[in-house]
Short mmCIF file of C-alpha atoms in Angstrom, two decimals:
data_model
loop_
_atom_site.label_atom_id
_atom_site.label_comp_id
_atom_site.label_asym_id
_atom_site.label_seq_id
_atom_site.Cartn_x
_atom_site.Cartn_y
_atom_site.Cartn_z
CA MET A 214 31.89 -29.37 -16.81
CA LYS A 215 32.65 -27.42 -13.76
CA LYS A 216 28.95 -25.96 -14.25
CA ILE A 217 27.86 -28.62 -11.88
CA LEU A 218 29.57 -26.88 -8.80
CA LYS A 219 27.32 -24.26 -9.42
CA LYS A 220 24.33 -26.33 -8.76
CA ILE A 221 25.79 -28.04 -5.76
CA PHE A 222 28.29 -25.54 -4.12
CA LEU A 223 27.31 -21.59 -4.91
CA PRO A 224 24.01 -22.19 -2.84
CA ALA A 225 26.45 -23.51 0.13
CA MET A 226 28.66 -20.11 -0.19
CA LEU A 227 25.50 -18.17 0.13
CA MET A 228 24.56 -19.77 3.25
CA GLY A 229 28.24 -19.60 4.71
CA SER A 230 26.69 -18.17 7.78
CA LEU A 231 24.55 -20.98 8.60
CA ALA A 232 27.44 -23.50 8.42
CA SER A 233 30.00 -21.31 10.16
CA CYS A 234 29.57 -22.83 13.35
CA HIS A 235 28.89 -26.41 12.69
CA LYS A 236 31.37 -28.69 14.48
CA VAL A 237 29.16 -31.35 15.87
CA ASP A 238 29.45 -30.68 19.67
CA VAL A 239 29.27 -26.59 19.37
CA PRO A 240 25.83 -24.75 19.66
CA ILE A 241 24.93 -23.26 16.61
CA ARG A 242 23.42 -19.68 16.50
CA THR A 243 22.29 -18.57 13.52
CA GLU A 244 19.08 -16.45 12.33
CA LEU A 245 18.54 -18.24 9.47
CA THR A 246 15.52 -20.88 10.69
CA PRO A 247 12.72 -22.87 9.05
CA ASP A 248 10.41 -20.47 9.34
CA VAL A 249 12.21 -17.97 7.43
CA PHE A 250 14.27 -20.27 4.97
CA PRO A 251 14.03 -22.66 3.02
CA GLN A 252 10.41 -21.92 1.64
CA ASN A 253 10.31 -23.17 -1.82
CA PRO A 254 11.69 -25.67 -4.26
CA SER A 255 14.84 -23.53 -5.21
CA GLN A 256 15.90 -22.84 -1.46
CA PHE A 257 15.49 -26.76 -0.79
CA ILE A 258 18.16 -27.07 -3.04
CA GLN A 259 20.08 -24.39 -1.45
CA ALA A 260 19.56 -25.97 2.02
CA SER A 261 21.30 -28.92 1.04
CA GLY A 262 23.99 -27.80 -0.72
CA PRO A 263 26.38 -27.14 1.92
CA ALA A 264 26.64 -30.48 3.25
CA TYR A 265 28.15 -31.52 -0.18
CA ALA A 266 30.37 -28.24 0.04
CA ALA A 267 31.36 -29.45 3.53
CA LEU A 268 32.40 -33.04 2.32
CA ARG A 269 34.74 -31.54 -0.62
CA GLY A 270 36.47 -29.75 2.27
CA ASN A 271 39.82 -31.37 3.42
CA TYR A 272 38.94 -34.53 1.04
CA ALA A 273 42.17 -33.86 -0.98
CA LEU A 274 44.61 -32.35 1.69
CA ASP A 275 44.29 -33.35 5.31
CA TYR A 276 42.41 -36.93 4.32
CA SER A 277 44.90 -37.37 1.58
CA PHE A 278 47.79 -37.03 3.62
CA MET A 279 46.58 -39.50 6.32
CA GLN A 280 45.86 -42.46 3.61
CA SER A 281 48.75 -41.91 1.67
CA LEU A 282 51.78 -40.46 3.36
CA SER A 283 51.13 -43.30 6.23
CA THR A 284 51.85 -45.91 3.60
CA ASP A 285 54.62 -46.75 1.26
CA GLU A 286 52.79 -44.86 -1.57
CA SER A 287 54.14 -41.45 -0.99
CA ILE A 288 56.50 -39.70 1.44
CA LEU A 289 57.00 -35.79 2.11
CA PRO A 290 60.53 -35.30 3.68
CA ALA A 291 61.95 -31.82 4.47
CA ARG A 292 64.48 -30.04 2.41
CA GLY A 293 66.61 -27.44 4.13
CA GLY A 294 63.88 -26.86 6.84
CA ASN A 295 61.40 -26.59 4.33
CA TRP A 296 58.14 -28.77 4.54
CA TYR A 297 59.29 -29.78 8.24
CA ASP A 298 55.55 -28.41 9.10
CA ASN A 299 56.24 -29.33 12.74
CA GLN A 300 56.78 -33.06 12.12
CA ASN A 301 53.64 -33.49 10.46
CA TYR A 302 54.63 -35.45 7.44
CA LEU A 303 57.83 -37.07 9.60
CA MET A 304 55.06 -38.67 11.98
CA LEU A 305 53.07 -39.77 9.22
CA HIS A 306 56.03 -41.86 7.29
CA TYR A 307 57.41 -43.25 10.55
CA HIS A 308 53.99 -43.98 12.42
CA SER A 309 54.88 -41.60 15.36
CA TRP A 310 51.51 -39.79 14.97
CA ASN A 311 50.31 -38.50 18.47
CA LYS A 312 46.85 -37.05 19.68
CA ASP A 313 47.87 -33.20 18.60
CA HIS A 314 49.24 -34.35 15.05
CA GLY A 315 48.06 -31.51 12.99
CA ASN A 316 46.43 -33.76 10.01
CA THR A 317 44.75 -35.90 12.54
CA GLY A 318 42.87 -32.93 14.09
CA GLY A 319 42.32 -31.44 10.70
CA ALA A 320 40.46 -34.32 9.41
CA TRP A 321 38.60 -35.22 12.39
CA TYR A 322 37.57 -31.09 12.54
CA TRP A 323 36.64 -31.21 8.92
CA LEU A 324 34.41 -34.54 9.02
CA SER A 325 32.52 -33.18 12.19
CA VAL A 326 31.92 -30.09 10.35
CA THR A 327 30.24 -32.26 7.32
CA ILE A 328 28.31 -34.30 9.85
CA GLY A 329 27.22 -31.45 11.65
CA THR A 330 26.12 -29.54 8.49
CA THR A 331 24.48 -32.26 6.97
CA ASN A 332 22.56 -33.09 10.24
CA GLN A 333 21.49 -29.17 10.35
CA ALA A 334 20.51 -29.66 6.58
CA LEU A 335 18.15 -32.81 7.21
CA SER A 336 16.62 -30.96 10.23
CA ILE A 337 15.51 -27.98 8.51
CA LEU A 338 14.32 -29.63 5.04
CA ASP A 339 12.20 -32.20 7.43
CA GLN A 340 10.43 -29.69 8.71
CA THR A 341 10.21 -27.57 5.64
CA MET A 342 9.69 -29.82 2.28
CA PRO A 343 6.27 -31.15 2.00
CA GLU A 344 5.60 -34.63 2.00
CA GLY A 345 6.41 -36.74 -0.87
CA ALA A 346 8.80 -38.39 -3.50
CA SER A 347 10.87 -35.47 -3.56
CA LYS A 348 11.37 -34.92 0.31
CA GLN A 349 12.02 -38.49 0.56
CA SER A 350 14.89 -38.57 -1.77
CA THR A 351 16.26 -35.26 -0.79
CA LEU A 352 16.31 -36.62 2.77
CA ALA A 353 17.97 -39.78 1.56
CA GLU A 354 20.72 -38.10 -0.45
CA LEU A 355 21.96 -36.33 2.63
CA LYS A 356 21.71 -39.03 4.63
CA MET A 357 24.39 -40.77 2.22
CA VAL A 358 26.53 -37.48 2.14
CA ARG A 359 26.35 -38.29 6.29
CA ALA A 360 27.29 -41.69 5.79
CA LEU A 361 30.07 -41.06 3.45
CA ALA A 362 31.73 -38.63 6.25
CA TYR A 363 31.17 -41.34 8.95
CA TYR A 364 32.70 -44.00 6.63
CA MET A 365 35.96 -42.00 6.54
CA MET A 366 35.80 -41.16 10.24
CA MET A 367 35.25 -44.69 11.29
CA ASP A 368 37.91 -45.68 8.76
CA LEU A 369 40.61 -43.38 10.44
CA TYR A 370 39.61 -43.47 13.47
CA GLY A 371 37.54 -46.42 14.20
CA ASN A 372 35.43 -45.50 17.50
CA VAL A 373 33.76 -42.13 17.19
CA PRO A 374 30.26 -40.63 18.45
CA ILE A 375 27.51 -41.06 16.71
CA ILE A 376 25.34 -37.89 16.31
CA THR A 377 22.08 -37.58 13.89
CA THR A 378 20.14 -34.92 16.02
CA TYR A 379 20.86 -31.17 15.15
CA GLY A 380 20.71 -29.29 18.40
CA ASP A 381 21.70 -31.94 20.55
CA PHE A 382 24.73 -30.76 22.22
CA THR A 383 24.88 -33.29 25.11
CA PRO A 384 28.50 -35.01 25.22
CA LYS A 385 28.46 -38.13 23.36
CA ALA A 386 30.65 -41.14 23.82
CA ASN A 387 32.30 -43.20 21.03
CA SER A 388 30.52 -45.76 19.61
CA THR A 389 32.54 -48.82 19.19
CA ARG A 390 33.69 -49.18 15.50
CA LYS A 391 31.39 -52.30 14.93
CA GLU A 392 28.60 -50.27 16.16
CA VAL A 393 29.65 -47.18 13.83
CA PHE A 394 29.80 -49.80 10.79
CA ASN A 395 26.26 -51.10 11.91
CA PHE A 396 24.86 -47.57 11.90
CA ILE A 397 26.38 -46.86 8.41
CA GLU A 398 25.18 -49.80 6.85
CA SER A 399 21.57 -49.37 8.24
CA GLU A 400 21.79 -45.93 7.31
CA VAL A 401 22.39 -46.62 3.61
CA LYS A 402 20.49 -49.58 3.20
CA ALA A 403 17.58 -47.41 4.45
CA ALA A 404 18.41 -44.26 1.85
CA LEU A 405 18.79 -46.94 -1.14
CA PRO A 406 15.26 -47.12 -2.15
CA TYR A 407 14.85 -43.41 -2.20
CA LEU A 408 18.01 -42.44 -4.09
CA SER A 409 18.41 -41.74 -7.81
CA ALA A 410 18.72 -44.57 -10.35
CA ALA A 411 20.20 -42.42 -12.94
CA SER A 412 23.98 -42.02 -13.39
CA ASP A 413 24.42 -38.81 -15.93
CA VAL A 414 24.87 -35.15 -15.26
CA SER A 415 22.12 -34.73 -13.28
CA THR A 416 23.64 -37.06 -10.33
CA TYR A 417 26.87 -35.99 -10.82
CA GLY A 418 28.87 -35.34 -7.80
CA ARG A 419 25.68 -36.47 -5.69
CA ALA A 420 25.10 -39.68 -4.16
CA ASN A 421 22.59 -42.02 -6.36
CA GLN A 422 21.67 -45.83 -5.71
CA TRP A 423 25.13 -46.94 -6.90
CA THR A 424 27.20 -45.00 -4.85
CA ALA A 425 25.34 -46.54 -2.23
CA HIS A 426 25.86 -49.98 -3.57
CA ALA A 427 29.55 -49.25 -3.75
CA LEU A 428 30.02 -47.89 -0.41
CA LEU A 429 28.24 -50.90 0.99
CA ALA A 430 30.84 -53.07 -1.18
CA LYS A 431 33.95 -51.41 0.08
CA MET A 432 32.45 -51.62 3.76
CA TYR A 433 31.64 -55.11 3.29
CA LEU A 434 35.10 -56.10 1.73
CA ASN A 435 36.49 -54.47 4.97
CA ALA A 436 34.41 -55.91 7.54
CA GLU A 437 36.75 -58.41 8.88
CA VAL A 438 39.05 -55.26 9.57
CA TYR A 439 36.30 -52.95 10.70
CA THR A 440 33.99 -55.58 12.97
CA GLY A 441 35.84 -58.97 12.96
CA THR A 442 33.24 -60.75 10.61
CA PRO A 443 33.62 -61.37 7.26
CA ARG A 444 31.03 -60.34 4.85
CA LEU A 445 32.70 -61.32 1.49
CA GLU A 446 29.06 -62.63 -0.11
CA ASP A 447 27.52 -59.31 0.88
CA CYS A 448 30.52 -57.83 -0.87
CA ILE A 449 29.89 -59.71 -3.98
CA ALA A 450 26.33 -59.05 -4.19
CA ALA A 451 26.73 -55.18 -3.75
CA CYS A 452 29.51 -55.31 -6.44
CA ASP A 453 26.84 -57.50 -8.32
CA LYS A 454 24.34 -54.60 -8.27
CA VAL A 455 26.57 -51.98 -9.77
CA ILE A 456 27.69 -54.42 -12.46
CA GLY A 457 24.21 -55.64 -13.05
CA SER A 458 23.05 -51.55 -13.86
CA GLY A 459 24.81 -51.31 -17.11
CA LEU A 460 25.69 -47.90 -16.15
CA TYR A 461 29.35 -48.18 -15.96
CA ALA A 462 32.29 -49.45 -17.70
CA VAL A 463 36.19 -49.53 -17.43
CA GLU A 464 37.65 -46.41 -18.95
CA PRO A 465 39.87 -47.45 -22.04
CA ARG A 466 43.44 -46.96 -22.05
CA ASN A 467 43.45 -44.43 -24.31
CA THR A 468 41.45 -42.44 -21.97
CA TYR A 469 42.63 -43.71 -18.71
CA LEU A 470 44.84 -40.65 -17.49
CA LYS A 471 42.26 -38.21 -18.83
CA MET A 472 39.92 -39.49 -15.95
CA PHE A 473 42.18 -37.33 -14.00
CA TYR A 474 42.84 -34.02 -15.92
CA PRO A 475 41.45 -30.86 -14.66
CA ASN A 476 38.69 -31.19 -17.45
CA ASN A 477 37.56 -34.70 -16.25
CA GLY A 478 33.90 -34.91 -14.75
CA PRO A 479 30.54 -36.52 -16.00
CA SER A 480 31.59 -37.98 -18.99
CA MET A 481 34.18 -40.42 -17.17
CA LYS A 482 32.61 -43.76 -17.40
CA GLU A 483 33.84 -45.24 -14.53
CA PHE A 484 33.01 -42.44 -11.73
CA ILE A 485 30.40 -43.87 -9.52
CA PHE A 486 30.85 -41.09 -6.94
CA ALA A 487 33.16 -38.12 -7.44
CA ILE A 488 34.00 -34.91 -5.34
CA PRO A 489 34.12 -31.75 -7.85
CA TYR A 490 36.70 -29.27 -7.42
CA ASP A 491 36.86 -25.84 -8.94
CA PRO A 492 39.60 -22.84 -8.16
CA ALA A 493 36.96 -20.40 -8.45
CA PHE A 494 34.86 -22.22 -5.45
CA THR A 495 36.42 -21.64 -1.56
CA GLY A 496 35.77 -23.82 1.03
CA LEU A 497 32.87 -23.95 3.28
CA PRO A 498 33.78 -22.22 6.64
CA GLY A 499 35.44 -24.91 8.73
CA THR A 500 36.98 -26.50 5.87
CA ASN A 501 39.46 -25.55 3.04
CA GLY A 502 38.15 -26.82 -0.34
CA PHE A 503 41.88 -26.85 -1.61
CA MET A 504 43.07 -29.41 -4.51
CA TYR A 505 46.96 -28.95 -4.43
CA HIS A 506 48.11 -31.99 -6.00
CA ALA A 507 50.18 -30.39 -8.29
CA ARG A 508 51.82 -27.96 -5.78
CA TYR A 509 53.06 -30.89 -3.85
CA ASP A 510 54.26 -33.13 -6.47
CA VAL A 511 55.62 -31.38 -9.62
CA PRO A 512 59.28 -30.19 -9.36
CA ARG A 513 59.43 -26.74 -9.16
CA SER A 514 61.94 -27.03 -12.09
CA MET A 515 59.27 -28.21 -14.36
CA ARG A 516 56.89 -24.91 -14.01
CA ASN A 517 57.58 -24.13 -17.27
CA ARG A 518 57.16 -27.61 -19.03
CA PHE A 519 53.56 -27.57 -17.35
CA SER A 520 52.77 -24.03 -17.75
CA LEU A 521 52.20 -23.41 -14.26
CA PRO A 522 51.41 -19.72 -13.12
CA TYR A 523 52.98 -20.39 -9.79
CA THR A 524 56.09 -22.25 -8.65
CA PRO A 525 55.33 -25.77 -7.15
CA GLY A 526 56.64 -26.68 -4.02
CA ALA A 527 57.72 -30.13 -5.13
CA PRO A 528 57.98 -31.92 -1.64
CA ARG A 529 56.10 -35.12 -2.10
CA SER A 530 57.59 -38.39 -4.01
CA THR A 531 56.98 -42.01 -3.88
CA VAL A 532 59.40 -44.43 -2.44
CA PRO A 533 61.12 -47.53 -4.33
CA GLU A 534 59.21 -50.13 -2.75
CA PHE A 535 55.86 -48.73 -3.65
CA TYR A 536 56.85 -47.80 -7.18
CA ALA A 537 58.36 -51.21 -7.83
CA ASN A 538 54.73 -52.19 -8.42
CA PHE A 539 54.94 -50.80 -11.89
CA ASN A 540 57.09 -53.25 -13.68
CA ASP A 541 55.24 -53.49 -16.74
CA PRO A 542 56.57 -51.56 -19.63
CA ASN A 543 53.38 -51.77 -21.68
CA ASP A 544 51.16 -50.54 -18.92
CA ILE A 545 49.59 -47.03 -19.58
CA ARG A 546 49.58 -46.08 -15.89
CA ASN A 547 53.54 -45.96 -15.81
CA ASN A 548 52.51 -42.44 -17.50
CA GLN A 549 51.39 -41.48 -14.45
CA TRP A 550 54.87 -40.78 -12.97
CA LEU A 551 57.64 -38.42 -13.52
CA THR A 552 60.84 -40.49 -13.56
CA GLY A 553 64.52 -39.99 -14.45
CA LEU A 554 65.74 -37.64 -17.15
CA GLN A 555 63.00 -34.71 -18.13
CA TYR A 556 62.15 -33.40 -21.17
CA ASN A 557 60.17 -30.74 -22.50
CA TYR A 558 57.25 -31.44 -24.89
CA ASN A 559 59.19 -30.45 -27.83
CA GLY A 560 61.73 -33.06 -26.96
CA THR A 561 64.34 -30.37 -25.29
CA PRO A 562 65.79 -31.36 -21.86
CA VAL A 563 64.51 -29.56 -19.11
CA THR A 564 67.79 -27.66 -17.52
CA VAL A 565 68.50 -25.83 -14.48
CA THR A 566 71.12 -23.14 -14.04
CA THR A 567 72.62 -22.72 -10.71
CA THR A 568 76.06 -23.16 -8.91
CA LYS A 569 78.08 -26.35 -8.30
CA LYS A 570 77.20 -25.42 -4.46
CA GLY A 571 73.68 -24.78 -5.25
CA TYR A 572 73.84 -28.34 -6.97
CA ASP A 573 75.49 -30.17 -4.26
CA GLN A 574 75.65 -28.11 -0.79
CA PHE A 575 78.13 -30.74 0.22
CA TYR A 576 80.58 -29.83 -2.44
CA THR A 577 83.84 -28.72 -1.36
CA GLY A 578 85.75 -27.28 -4.03
CA ALA A 579 87.11 -23.65 -4.39
CA ASP A 580 84.93 -22.94 -7.13
CA GLY A 581 81.55 -23.50 -5.42
CA GLY A 582 79.94 -20.49 -6.63
CA ALA A 583 80.72 -21.36 -10.60
CA SER A 584 77.79 -21.65 -12.85
CA TYR A 585 76.40 -25.03 -13.22
CA THR A 586 73.88 -25.99 -15.46
CA TYR A 587 72.21 -29.56 -15.59
CA GLN A 588 68.97 -31.91 -17.01
CA VAL A 589 66.69 -32.40 -14.27
CA ASN A 590 66.94 -35.87 -13.35
CA LEU A 591 64.50 -37.44 -10.68
CA THR A 592 66.38 -40.16 -8.93
CA PRO A 593 64.26 -42.88 -6.94
CA ASN A 594 66.09 -43.25 -3.79
CA ILE A 595 65.27 -40.85 -0.62
CA VAL A 596 68.28 -40.29 1.28
CA LEU A 597 68.19 -37.75 4.55
CA ARG A 598 71.46 -36.13 3.73
CA GLN A 599 71.24 -32.93 5.96
CA SER A 600 69.48 -34.53 9.03
CA VAL A 601 67.92 -37.83 9.75
CA SER A 602 66.47 -36.29 12.69
CA ALA A 603 64.79 -33.56 10.99
CA PHE A 604 63.73 -35.93 8.01
CA ASP A 605 65.81 -33.64 6.04
CA LEU A 606 67.16 -34.17 2.33
CA GLY A 607 69.33 -31.13 2.09
CA ASN A 608 68.77 -28.00 0.39
CA ASP A 609 69.91 -28.27 -2.88
CA GLU A 610 68.98 -29.61 -6.63
CA ILE A 611 70.23 -32.88 -5.66
CA ALA A 612 67.80 -32.98 -2.86
CA TRP A 613 65.06 -31.22 -4.47
CA ASN A 614 65.26 -34.15 -7.54
CA MET A 615 64.92 -37.17 -5.10
CA GLY A 616 62.04 -39.40 -5.57
CA TYR A 617 59.79 -40.32 -8.52
CA ARG A 618 56.69 -38.25 -8.51
CA ASN A 619 53.14 -38.77 -9.27
CA ILE A 620 51.27 -36.56 -11.82
CA LYS A 621 47.98 -38.35 -12.11
CA PHE A 622 45.61 -35.53 -11.04
CA TYR A 623 47.07 -33.50 -13.89
CA PRO A 624 48.80 -29.96 -13.43
CA ASP A 625 45.72 -27.44 -13.83
CA SER A 626 47.65 -24.65 -15.75
CA THR A 627 44.49 -22.20 -15.98
CA SER A 628 44.31 -21.95 -12.32
CA THR A 629 46.01 -19.00 -10.59
CA ASN A 630 45.91 -19.93 -7.18
CA ARG A 631 47.63 -23.35 -7.10
CA ASN A 632 44.11 -24.63 -6.67
CA GLN A 633 43.12 -27.37 -9.14
CA ALA A 634 39.81 -28.22 -11.08
CA ASN A 635 40.32 -31.92 -11.12
CA ASP A 636 37.59 -34.10 -9.65
CA MET A 637 38.43 -36.84 -7.37
CA PRO A 638 36.98 -39.88 -7.71
CA PHE A 639 35.74 -41.52 -4.39
CA LEU A 640 34.16 -44.89 -6.11
CA ARG A 641 35.13 -46.03 -9.35
CA TYR A 642 34.06 -48.96 -11.49
CA SER A 643 37.18 -50.66 -11.80
CA ASP A 644 37.36 -50.68 -7.90
CA ILE A 645 33.93 -52.56 -8.11
CA LEU A 646 35.40 -55.47 -10.25
CA LEU A 647 38.59 -55.63 -8.21
CA MET A 648 36.67 -55.65 -4.94
CA LYS A 649 34.82 -58.66 -6.63
CA ALA A 650 37.58 -60.08 -7.64
CA GLU A 651 39.42 -59.91 -4.40
CA ALA A 652 36.36 -61.24 -2.37
CA ILE A 653 36.13 -64.44 -4.64
CA GLN A 654 39.78 -65.04 -4.29
CA ARG A 655 39.55 -64.71 -0.44
CA GLY A 656 36.70 -67.36 -0.35
CA GLY A 657 33.72 -65.70 -1.54
CA THR A 658 31.17 -67.54 -3.93
CA ALA A 659 31.71 -66.60 -7.76
CA THR A 660 28.71 -65.38 -9.57
CA GLN A 661 27.46 -64.35 -13.02
CA GLY A 662 30.47 -66.53 -14.78
CA HIS A 663 32.79 -64.25 -13.05
CA THR A 664 36.38 -65.54 -11.48
CA ALA A 665 39.14 -63.61 -9.69
CA VAL A 666 41.56 -63.49 -12.67
CA SER A 667 38.63 -62.97 -15.49
CA LEU A 668 37.62 -59.76 -13.13
CA VAL A 669 41.21 -58.37 -12.86
CA ASN A 670 41.78 -59.13 -16.81
CA MET A 671 38.84 -56.82 -17.16
CA VAL A 672 40.67 -54.18 -15.94
CA ARG A 673 43.65 -54.83 -17.22
CA SER A 674 42.90 -55.39 -20.88
CA GLN A 675 41.95 -51.38 -20.67
CA ARG A 676 45.42 -50.74 -19.05
CA THR A 677 48.17 -52.81 -20.72
CA THR A 678 49.11 -54.60 -23.90
CA SER A 679 50.72 -57.24 -22.24
CA PRO A 680 49.04 -60.93 -22.29
CA ALA A 681 46.31 -61.38 -19.78
CA LEU A 682 46.85 -63.30 -16.83
CA ALA A 683 46.34 -66.79 -16.37
CA ALA A 684 45.95 -66.98 -12.29
CA VAL A 685 45.91 -64.53 -9.82
CA THR A 686 47.05 -64.39 -6.11
CA LEU A 687 45.79 -62.24 -3.28
CA GLU A 688 49.38 -60.64 -3.75
CA ASP A 689 48.85 -60.13 -7.76
CA ILE A 690 45.37 -58.33 -6.67
CA TYR A 691 47.07 -55.94 -4.16
CA LYS A 692 49.45 -55.11 -6.74
CA GLU A 693 46.80 -54.62 -9.30
CA ARG A 694 45.00 -52.38 -6.70
CA ASN A 695 48.64 -50.05 -6.12
CA ARG A 696 48.74 -49.43 -9.68
CA GLU A 697 45.04 -49.05 -10.27
CA PHE A 698 44.60 -46.45 -7.67
CA ALA A 699 47.75 -44.57 -6.84
CA MET A 700 47.01 -41.49 -5.13
CA GLU A 701 43.44 -42.08 -4.96
CA ASN A 702 43.07 -42.04 -0.86
CA TRP A 703 42.73 -45.87 -0.90
CA HIS A 704 46.36 -47.60 -0.28
CA ARG A 705 46.10 -47.39 3.64
CA ASN A 706 42.86 -48.90 3.42
CA ASP A 707 44.47 -51.92 1.31
CA MET A 708 47.84 -52.19 3.37
CA ILE A 709 45.65 -52.87 6.27
CA ARG A 710 43.47 -55.28 4.92
CA PHE A 711 46.48 -57.12 3.02
CA GLY A 712 48.21 -57.59 6.42
CA LYS A 713 50.98 -54.99 5.04
CA PHE A 714 50.41 -52.00 6.93
CA GLU A 715 52.90 -53.19 10.16
CA GLY A 716 55.67 -53.64 7.36
CA SER A 717 58.77 -51.48 6.61
CA TRP A 718 59.23 -49.26 4.18
CA GLY A 719 61.72 -45.92 3.07
CA PHE A 720 62.52 -45.03 7.20
CA LYS A 721 59.79 -46.33 8.84
CA THR A 722 60.05 -49.22 11.47
CA ASP A 723 57.32 -48.97 13.83
CA ALA A 724 55.20 -51.97 13.60
CA SER A 725 52.45 -51.29 16.39
CA PRO A 726 49.21 -52.70 15.24
CA HIS A 727 47.19 -49.87 17.43
CA LYS A 728 48.30 -47.69 14.51
CA ARG A 729 45.90 -48.99 12.21
CA ILE A 730 43.60 -46.41 13.47
CA PHE A 731 44.51 -42.78 14.68
CA PRO A 732 44.15 -41.07 18.29
CA ILE A 733 41.29 -39.05 18.84
CA PRO A 734 42.46 -35.56 18.51
CA THR A 735 43.16 -33.49 21.99
CA SER A 736 41.34 -30.84 20.91
CA ALA A 737 38.07 -32.96 20.49
CA MET A 738 38.27 -34.54 23.48
CA ALA A 739 38.61 -30.89 25.25
CA LEU A 740 35.70 -30.36 23.52
CA ASN A 741 33.77 -33.53 24.21
CA PRO A 742 34.72 -34.96 27.73
CA ALA A 743 32.76 -38.15 26.98
CA LEU A 744 35.06 -39.44 24.61
CA LYS A 745 37.60 -41.95 25.42
CA GLN A 746 40.58 -42.27 23.68
CA ASN A 747 41.74 -44.95 21.10
CA PRO A 748 43.92 -47.96 22.56
CA GLY A 749 47.69 -47.23 22.72
CA TYR A 750 47.19 -43.30 22.61
CA GLU A 751 46.29 -42.60 26.10
CA GLN A 752 49.29 -41.42 26.93
#
């Protein structure tokens, strides 16, 4: 299935020199110009590839950390100084990030590279492609890539500059979040008629009409957050477009987990738009292209169980408040978690041999150096045993086994460089159903004979053998979203919309509303003096 990457991303690697300087505000100097490249249909494809390669960039790393570690979904504490990383993950958990926060700067840079790369491709192809349907569809598809990047940028930073002209290096001030919303909406609507209506191998990993409708649905569901004005009816209408296509379906219970395996791909019935990954492909210059979930989530003691050719770091887990959503013993989604006593696939216990002091660094007995063998037992609670200020659990086996681990994006045992082949869905059909359910529950008009509870049950019927729900509340829909989309980069978005982002979980106590958006990074403001810092981050 990863052959799709050769079509989308390999041409991008060949054009690395074209994309190496694609900061939005930095002049691009290259000898490749429209009069020499591209000149034929094959080269037209190559010219559009870098936009997708850039979009792939930091989606699974900086963006994922910002969307997940800032919520109750995951936590990444230090262990004996390991993974402290200049307070990056501490800041995300405590909501104490600032304009010099590493992931905040990394995501801004990546999305800026994606927008700049896409602007260049649009400029070159607009000049070189002959007029006709092929040109219209190619340019529309590239504008969708740019819209996706701008959506993520708007969601994270709120007020960002809108730059659409390649070669224009005049410093641009931030547009308001509402203005960015309106720009994305107009771009998507203008592109929609020219996008492919197909959903198959030929469009996998590429933006089609249904990507456009699904992105609009996501925007309209969050419109009150983004603009101050609800757009529930528009959300329902956009969802109905995808539902009415008949091209997608809720993945059956027996294949739910397989949606996230290393060999996932176009065969997944739910994927409306997915970002393909392959360990053989490095990132476009200015991005990283890493998909490292197993490295962060698999306990180091379980390397052999998952046949990994490297020892995972295992620093990330969840907190009890989020895991409490997984309270139905008949739900297949429980199986995305590693909890409690651990066993190999042959039924034998996973054991570790260390010393008594190595197991518990606070052990005070005289025989601390004596050999000690124990069965790995992942415990739910996170305890800062070594240092509260350093966000540190300790550097012993007790510390390394704290926290339930999510392995939805199942470890890739074929990769030798820690990178994984698991494609990451950005928009799924179950999200369409749950977005429509939520819009109806919030007061939108029911259509097509659907109700909020019937839509939720469409998803649940393929996830659990427990009885269908007789009714739902907004809280029920929120919990269902937690179960369905854990670790898929939507939880921060959901928490803000449901009014839960200012709550307390783990060690977090900050309830500042301005933390719903991140600051403009110092590096971006130094590069573009026209930018204005987001409220609350001026100092």
